[in-house]
Amino acid sequence: MNNLQSLSLYWPELILTVTVLITIIADLFYSPKESGRTALWVLGGLFLAYIAIKVQDSTIVTTLFMGNLAFDPFASFFKTLILFATVLVIFISQRTSELDGHRTGEYYALMAIMVFGMFLMVSAIDLIMVYLAIEIVSISSFILAGYLRGDLRSNEAALKYVIYGAFSSGIMLFGLSIVFGLAGSTKFFAIQEAMWNLEGSANFAFTLATVFILAGFGYKISAVPFHFWTPDVYEGAPTSITAYLSVAPKAAGFALAIRFFNQVFGDGGSFIDPSLTTYTELPWPQLLAALAVVTMTLGNLVAMQQNNIKRMLAYSSIAHAGYMLMALPTLSSQGVYAVMIYLVMYMFMNLGAFFVVIYVKSQGGGESFDDFRGLGWKMPIVGIVMTIFMLSLTGIPPTAGFIGKFYLFAAIINAGPQMYWLAIIGAINSVISLYYYMRVVKVMFFEGKSSETVLVPSIPVLLIFMVLAIPSVVFGVYWTPIANWVSQSLIFFTQVI
Amino acid sequence: MDTSILSWIIWIPVIGMAAIALIPREKVKTIKMVTAVATGIQFLATLGLWSRFEESNGGFQFMERAEWIPSFNITYILGVDGLSLPMVILTGLLFFLGTFVSWNINRAQKGYFALYLLLNTGVMGVFLSLDFFLFYVFWEVMLLPMYFLIGMWGGPQREYAAIKFFLYTLFGSVLMLIAILALYFTCGRTFDMLQLMQTAPTALDGVMFWGMSAIKVIWVMLFIGFAIKVPVFPFHTWLPLAHVEAPTAISVILAGILLKLGVYGILRINYTMLPVAVWWFAGALALLGLINVIWGAMCALAQKDLKKLVAYSSVNHMGYLLIGMAAVIAAGEANGHNLLAAQAGLGGAVFQMFNHGTISAMLFILVGVIYERAHHRDIEGFGGLATSMPIYSGIVAVAFFAGLGLPGLSGFVSEAMCFIGAFPVFKAIVIASTLGILLNAAYFLWAFQRMFMGEMNEKYKELPEINKMELFTVIPLLVITVFFGIYPRPFLDLISSTMNVIIDTVANMGGIAGVF
């Protein structure tokens, strides 16, 4: 579609752009104390964007802006997911004590910019667009990570984030340029076609380029060995932003990786054959499998040794990226389906766990395991809700996390016995993860004594808890709506060559 | 209620749990009453089930079927047969009695009883579900309440015991999950166990995983999952710890029911879905049984803590059961169609499941009684208790005799059946395991002698006698033990049709056993 026609399918992004502008301008008229009200503008904009996505004709599958962006149900799925996550994080941000004394107008505006960037990430089918989208998201998140200007750790987080971000995106850019040199185009489908005709001697260069590009994706989804920024950034950034970083950009990163690998290296997303189909002799499924194993194992082993719950959750989010990565080498629609289901479930449980950390801190507690001692007795509701999130993150039925893992394992097993080893390693990893998740439950309930006064959270806080905890349980028992939504969204734009 | 009785049996405790959630935590008495009523109704329902159960029918009865997640072919299927019915009744009984054993829980009663009821639902669900996914969900639902019940209300080492139990069992169950999924994708994309029993043996015939027979691989993965629960050596190390640290009622449930879940799983799933591999593994199973018998008995002999002794006696008793289970191959062609031996072995194993459930429950309750009074369980620390607590001593004597397999008590019948069944096929193992019986008698008698005979320990001269509430929990179990010891026929009739079905399934595979 040409540029002018594309605009009619570009409403969500246009609305977001206007939202960002309005938010920045509106913030000028608020006093520092009232600055938080900009959240309402952003919420309104996100709501309109959601409506715009909903009213779009979901049968249209095309490209926008001369083949720069794909317009398909797959992208709409991730856009909706990102909107949900953003709205939840905005509500969570209202309840955090860390942002007290900061002007929050820019905070919300930056979040809206990130949403815009992630919308581009999930629909990009051009290498230049990929790079631009990643940068939009990254630069806004650098600022957000360092939002607590007076806090040394927050500053450190931002700086580390910038350095790692610049480094990995530089490497990725290098990889992209090699691909461009080999294929002569920046469009995914043209690259795919070029790879058909590639001579064997170019395989090495392509492998190298793939590894470099993986660095960029791996950085976004915090896969080992591109994860080094994660714990420090997660610990230093405002916890609400940590929660956001662990969910939304990760989802967008997965969307991008899925699109890239399936459409450049795979059979273009038609997924007719569930077996491994790859047009080249590149060992990239094996590469991804190895990455998945290293990512989850390291994430889990290091998470066990943490004494700060925020850091523990950071490493656990690395491990979860590893679980999701397991499904990509299957290169089947089942694998993509599983990752999408997992991301939905993961959003609820992970945001929930971070919100508990935020809430405990705002009640005068801290972030270490010691601060959670006896929490289950002092605040039984928070304790029970946290237990649900921890179980869900471990993947114990009947919780949403189990369903996510169940689909991941099913996709791997379905790929055939040659992949069973991956499932077994994944399964053993979830046993390892039980240890540190249950440690939280242990300090909350097994330690400390029954207290006379019981603290019940205020109504808005309770509501947020319910919005996060109820799906974490209900989707573990009945998840047909999610399964249907995902299976309807499993349509990619493909170009038959 | 007639058609949905199994659902009621499973979900009544959850209704009770919801009711408890609404009761303020100060009203301890009401909470206990609600638990007693919920478990009581459930127990009566299981008895009702028994009265309408057709013994001549070896298949599943009272089946229920409902759609759940059609897109993944997951269904809600329940059913009961001669293998699960005794376990369901035992579960109903022990949870009902366990409520009264827990009467003296003195902190956070609301949480305790809510979790107790959740545990009840999980256990019942495992015994009654016939959809593999549902089975797995219930299997895992048990873990969390157990973790809390041990970790919050247990003894000094409770935290370690709780996490060790959780990690061990979860390790087994993730292997099981992978095996379940492998079965799902190789046998026609279904979790319906009845369908899998039909399709699995043929669908997997000749399929190889990594150069090994798929049947063997899946069998072993499932077996490890269940063996951890049984527990089979070398997966037993969680057991003594968990049993000792758990509060009395939870030890009763652990020993009485949770261990049986593993055996039940092996019989229900490994035996009927992958019967070919039973032939391949039976020898190893009998050998593991022998190790359990000797190892458990030796460990029990070395214990100073009475509760630990009883815990190790479970390892020992599970060994007899494994030997009996292995005897099923006697019915095959290669072993001359010795149907009687197979029936004795398998029937003995299932009977042993039930008997160990009642006897070990009784033993743990009795350990709890003395601990409540003396605040320790050190065997050497007592002496001459028979004079200060004559009634208690008498009951303990019967329970110990039942535990060591004295003729006239139910334990003897089932152990003898296991040996009779296994003798034609595993002569050496059966002969060797008689050493275990000797040790079994030794550790119980020696403990009895040290605690109840000899010189009176002055400290415990004034110990109060066993009270009515405690008697109420022990007497039903005692009666069952004596009754089945003298007249085991009703039990054996109840299970025999189903046992024949299982034996048939396994024996018919004897011909194909050549594939290995």
PDB file of C-alpha atoms in Angstrom, chain A residues 334 337 377 387 391 394-398 402-403 405-407 409-411 413-414 417-421 423-425 427-428 430-432 434-435 438-439 441-442 445-454 476-480 483-484, chain B residues 25 68-72 74 107-108 133 136-138 140-141 143-144 147-153 158-160 162-163 166-168 170-172 174-175 177-186 189 191 207-210 217-218 221:
ATOM      1  CA  GLN A 334       2.557 -24.423  17.709  1.00  0.00           C
ATOM      2  CA  TYR A 337       1.229 -20.052  19.567  1.00  0.00           C
ATOM      3  CA  TRP A 377       0.901 -12.588  58.966  1.00  0.00           C
ATOM      4  CA  THR A 387       1.915 -16.766  46.784  1.00  0.00           C
ATOM      5  CA  LEU A 391       3.232 -20.382  42.079  1.00  0.00           C
ATOM      6  CA  THR A 394       6.942 -21.560  38.933  1.00  0.00           C
ATOM      7  CA  GLY A 395       4.241 -23.102  36.786  1.00  0.00           C
ATOM      8  CA  ILE A 396       2.267 -25.120  39.320  1.00  0.00           C
ATOM      9  CA  PRO A 397      -1.300 -25.903  38.290  1.00  0.00           C
ATOM     10  CA  PRO A 398      -3.927 -24.583  38.506  1.00  0.00           C
ATOM     11  CA  PHE A 402       1.347 -23.645  34.274  1.00  0.00           C
ATOM     12  CA  ILE A 403      -0.792 -23.269  31.168  1.00  0.00           C
ATOM     13  CA  LYS A 405       4.560 -23.761  30.310  1.00  0.00           C
ATOM     14  CA  PHE A 406       2.219 -26.539  29.277  1.00  0.00           C
ATOM     15  CA  TYR A 407       1.836 -25.035  25.812  1.00  0.00           C
ATOM     16  CA  PHE A 409       6.357 -28.057  26.412  1.00  0.00           C
ATOM     17  CA  ALA A 410       3.572 -29.273  24.138  1.00  0.00           C
ATOM     18  CA  ALA A 411       5.053 -27.343  21.219  1.00  0.00           C
ATOM     19  CA  ILE A 413       7.272 -32.362  22.313  1.00  0.00           C
ATOM     20  CA  ASN A 414       5.167 -32.010  19.205  1.00  0.00           C
ATOM     21  CA  PRO A 417      11.782 -36.790  19.836  1.00  0.00           C
ATOM     22  CA  GLN A 418      14.863 -34.926  18.642  1.00  0.00           C
ATOM     23  CA  MET A 419      13.644 -31.971  20.729  1.00  0.00           C
ATOM     24  CA  TYR A 420      12.755 -33.859  23.914  1.00  0.00           C
ATOM     25  CA  TRP A 421      16.051 -33.011  25.532  1.00  0.00           C
ATOM     26  CA  ALA A 423      11.798 -30.067  27.143  1.00  0.00           C
ATOM     27  CA  ILE A 424      13.567 -32.073  29.837  1.00  0.00           C
ATOM     28  CA  ILE A 425      16.058 -29.282  30.483  1.00  0.00           C
ATOM     29  CA  ALA A 427      11.309 -28.995  33.049  1.00  0.00           C
ATOM     30  CA  ILE A 428      14.306 -29.402  35.332  1.00  0.00           C
ATOM     31  CA  SER A 430      11.253 -25.082  36.479  1.00  0.00           C
ATOM     32  CA  VAL A 431      12.032 -27.394  39.392  1.00  0.00           C
ATOM     33  CA  ILE A 432      15.072 -25.266  40.172  1.00  0.00           C
ATOM     34  CA  LEU A 434      10.603 -23.568  42.569  1.00  0.00           C
ATOM     35  CA  TYR A 435      13.330 -23.202  45.156  1.00  0.00           C
ATOM     36  CA  MET A 438       9.083 -20.732  47.370  1.00  0.00           C
ATOM     37  CA  ARG A 439      11.728 -18.948  49.376  1.00  0.00           C
ATOM     38  CA  VAL A 441       6.569 -17.818  50.318  1.00  0.00           C
ATOM     39  CA  LYS A 442       8.685 -19.299  53.089  1.00  0.00           C
ATOM     40  CA  PHE A 445       4.567 -17.351  56.060  1.00  0.00           C
ATOM     41  CA  PHE A 446       6.950 -19.733  57.816  1.00  0.00           C
ATOM     42  CA  GLU A 447       8.856 -16.990  59.551  1.00  0.00           C
ATOM     43  CA  GLY A 448       7.378 -14.365  61.780  1.00  0.00           C
ATOM     44  CA  LYS A 449       4.500 -14.668  64.164  1.00  0.00           C
ATOM     45  CA  SER A 450       0.789 -14.203  64.103  1.00  0.00           C
ATOM     46  CA  SER A 451       0.107 -10.526  64.635  1.00  0.00           C
ATOM     47  CA  GLU A 452      -2.916  -8.955  66.221  1.00  0.00           C
ATOM     48  CA  THR A 453      -3.302  -6.156  63.725  1.00  0.00           C
ATOM     49  CA  VAL A 454      -3.811  -7.103  60.138  1.00  0.00           C
ATOM     50  CA  GLY A 476      -5.059 -21.738  34.822  1.00  0.00           C
ATOM     51  CA  VAL A 477      -8.415 -23.458  34.914  1.00  0.00           C
ATOM     52  CA  TYR A 478     -10.222 -22.067  31.917  1.00  0.00           C
ATOM     53  CA  TRP A 479      -8.218 -20.455  29.192  1.00  0.00           C
ATOM     54  CA  THR A 480     -10.308 -21.064  26.110  1.00  0.00           C
ATOM     55  CA  ALA A 483      -6.490 -19.804  23.308  1.00  0.00           C
ATOM     56  CA  ASN A 484      -9.079 -18.607  20.815  1.00  0.00           C
TER      57      ASN A 484
ATOM     58  CA  ARG B  25     -10.353 -16.514  62.256  1.00  0.00           C
ATOM     59  CA  TRP B  68     -13.365 -28.517  29.289  1.00  0.00           C
ATOM     60  CA  ILE B  69     -10.845 -27.188  26.789  1.00  0.00           C
ATOM     61  CA  PRO B  70     -11.933 -28.575  23.425  1.00  0.00           C
ATOM     62  CA  SER B  71      -9.130 -26.878  21.510  1.00  0.00           C
ATOM     63  CA  PHE B  72      -6.578 -29.081  23.252  1.00  0.00           C
ATOM     64  CA  ILE B  74      -8.932 -31.782  27.369  1.00  0.00           C
ATOM     65  CA  ARG B 107      -2.131 -21.679  65.658  1.00  0.00           C
ATOM     66  CA  ALA B 108      -3.613 -20.268  62.474  1.00  0.00           C
ATOM     67  CA  PHE B 133      -4.554 -33.533  32.139  1.00  0.00           C
ATOM     68  CA  TYR B 136      -1.932 -34.028  36.458  1.00  0.00           C
ATOM     69  CA  VAL B 137      -3.651 -30.902  37.713  1.00  0.00           C
ATOM     70  CA  PHE B 138      -4.961 -32.712  40.795  1.00  0.00           C
ATOM     71  CA  GLU B 140       0.020 -30.947  41.516  1.00  0.00           C
ATOM     72  CA  VAL B 141      -2.769 -29.315  43.486  1.00  0.00           C
ATOM     73  CA  LEU B 143       1.707 -30.188  46.559  1.00  0.00           C
ATOM     74  CA  LEU B 144       1.020 -26.670  47.716  1.00  0.00           C
ATOM     75  CA  TYR B 147       4.104 -27.709  51.525  1.00  0.00           C
ATOM     76  CA  PHE B 148       2.286 -25.290  53.784  1.00  0.00           C
ATOM     77  CA  LEU B 149       0.960 -27.894  56.178  1.00  0.00           C
ATOM     78  CA  ILE B 150       4.442 -29.263  56.785  1.00  0.00           C
ATOM     79  CA  GLY B 151       6.187 -25.917  56.635  1.00  0.00           C
ATOM     80  CA  MET B 152       3.900 -23.950  58.901  1.00  0.00           C
ATOM     81  CA  TRP B 153       2.628 -26.441  61.414  1.00  0.00           C
ATOM     82  CA  ARG B 158       9.886 -28.155  59.011  1.00  0.00           C
ATOM     83  CA  GLU B 159      11.125 -25.627  56.459  1.00  0.00           C
ATOM     84  CA  TYR B 160      13.769 -27.932  55.087  1.00  0.00           C
ATOM     85  CA  ALA B 162       8.720 -28.939  53.279  1.00  0.00           C
ATOM     86  CA  ILE B 163      10.905 -27.672  50.470  1.00  0.00           C
ATOM     87  CA  PHE B 166       8.122 -30.072  47.207  1.00  0.00           C
ATOM     88  CA  LEU B 167      11.277 -30.239  45.091  1.00  0.00           C
ATOM     89  CA  TYR B 168      11.355 -34.030  44.965  1.00  0.00           C
ATOM     90  CA  LEU B 170       7.874 -31.551  41.458  1.00  0.00           C
ATOM     91  CA  PHE B 171      10.886 -33.141  39.836  1.00  0.00           C
ATOM     92  CA  GLY B 172       8.918 -36.338  39.438  1.00  0.00           C
ATOM     93  CA  VAL B 174       7.626 -32.547  35.456  1.00  0.00           C
ATOM     94  CA  LEU B 175       9.029 -35.780  34.063  1.00  0.00           C
ATOM     95  CA  LEU B 177       4.243 -34.060  32.324  1.00  0.00           C
ATOM     96  CA  ILE B 178       6.700 -34.651  29.515  1.00  0.00           C
ATOM     97  CA  ALA B 179       5.686 -38.299  29.359  1.00  0.00           C
ATOM     98  CA  ILE B 180       2.027 -37.282  29.269  1.00  0.00           C
ATOM     99  CA  LEU B 181       2.665 -34.911  26.394  1.00  0.00           C
ATOM    100  CA  ALA B 182       4.687 -37.534  24.549  1.00  0.00           C
ATOM    101  CA  LEU B 183       1.750 -39.926  24.897  1.00  0.00           C
ATOM    102  CA  TYR B 184      -0.619 -37.205  23.763  1.00  0.00           C
ATOM    103  CA  PHE B 185       1.205 -36.474  20.551  1.00  0.00           C
ATOM    104  CA  THR B 186       2.066 -40.064  19.655  1.00  0.00           C
ATOM    105  CA  ARG B 189      -3.910 -36.327  20.533  1.00  0.00           C
ATOM    106  CA  PHE B 191      -5.741 -37.122  27.233  1.00  0.00           C
ATOM    107  CA  VAL B 207       8.480 -46.114  17.825  1.00  0.00           C
ATOM    108  CA  MET B 208      11.970 -45.152  18.867  1.00  0.00           C
ATOM    109  CA  PHE B 209      13.152 -42.202  20.940  1.00  0.00           C
ATOM    110  CA  TRP B 210      16.880 -41.616  20.699  1.00  0.00           C
ATOM    111  CA  VAL B 217      11.331 -44.285  27.744  1.00  0.00           C
ATOM    112  CA  ILE B 218       7.825 -43.124  28.574  1.00  0.00           C
ATOM    113  CA  MET B 221       9.667 -41.314  32.983  1.00  0.00           C
TER     114      MET B 221
END
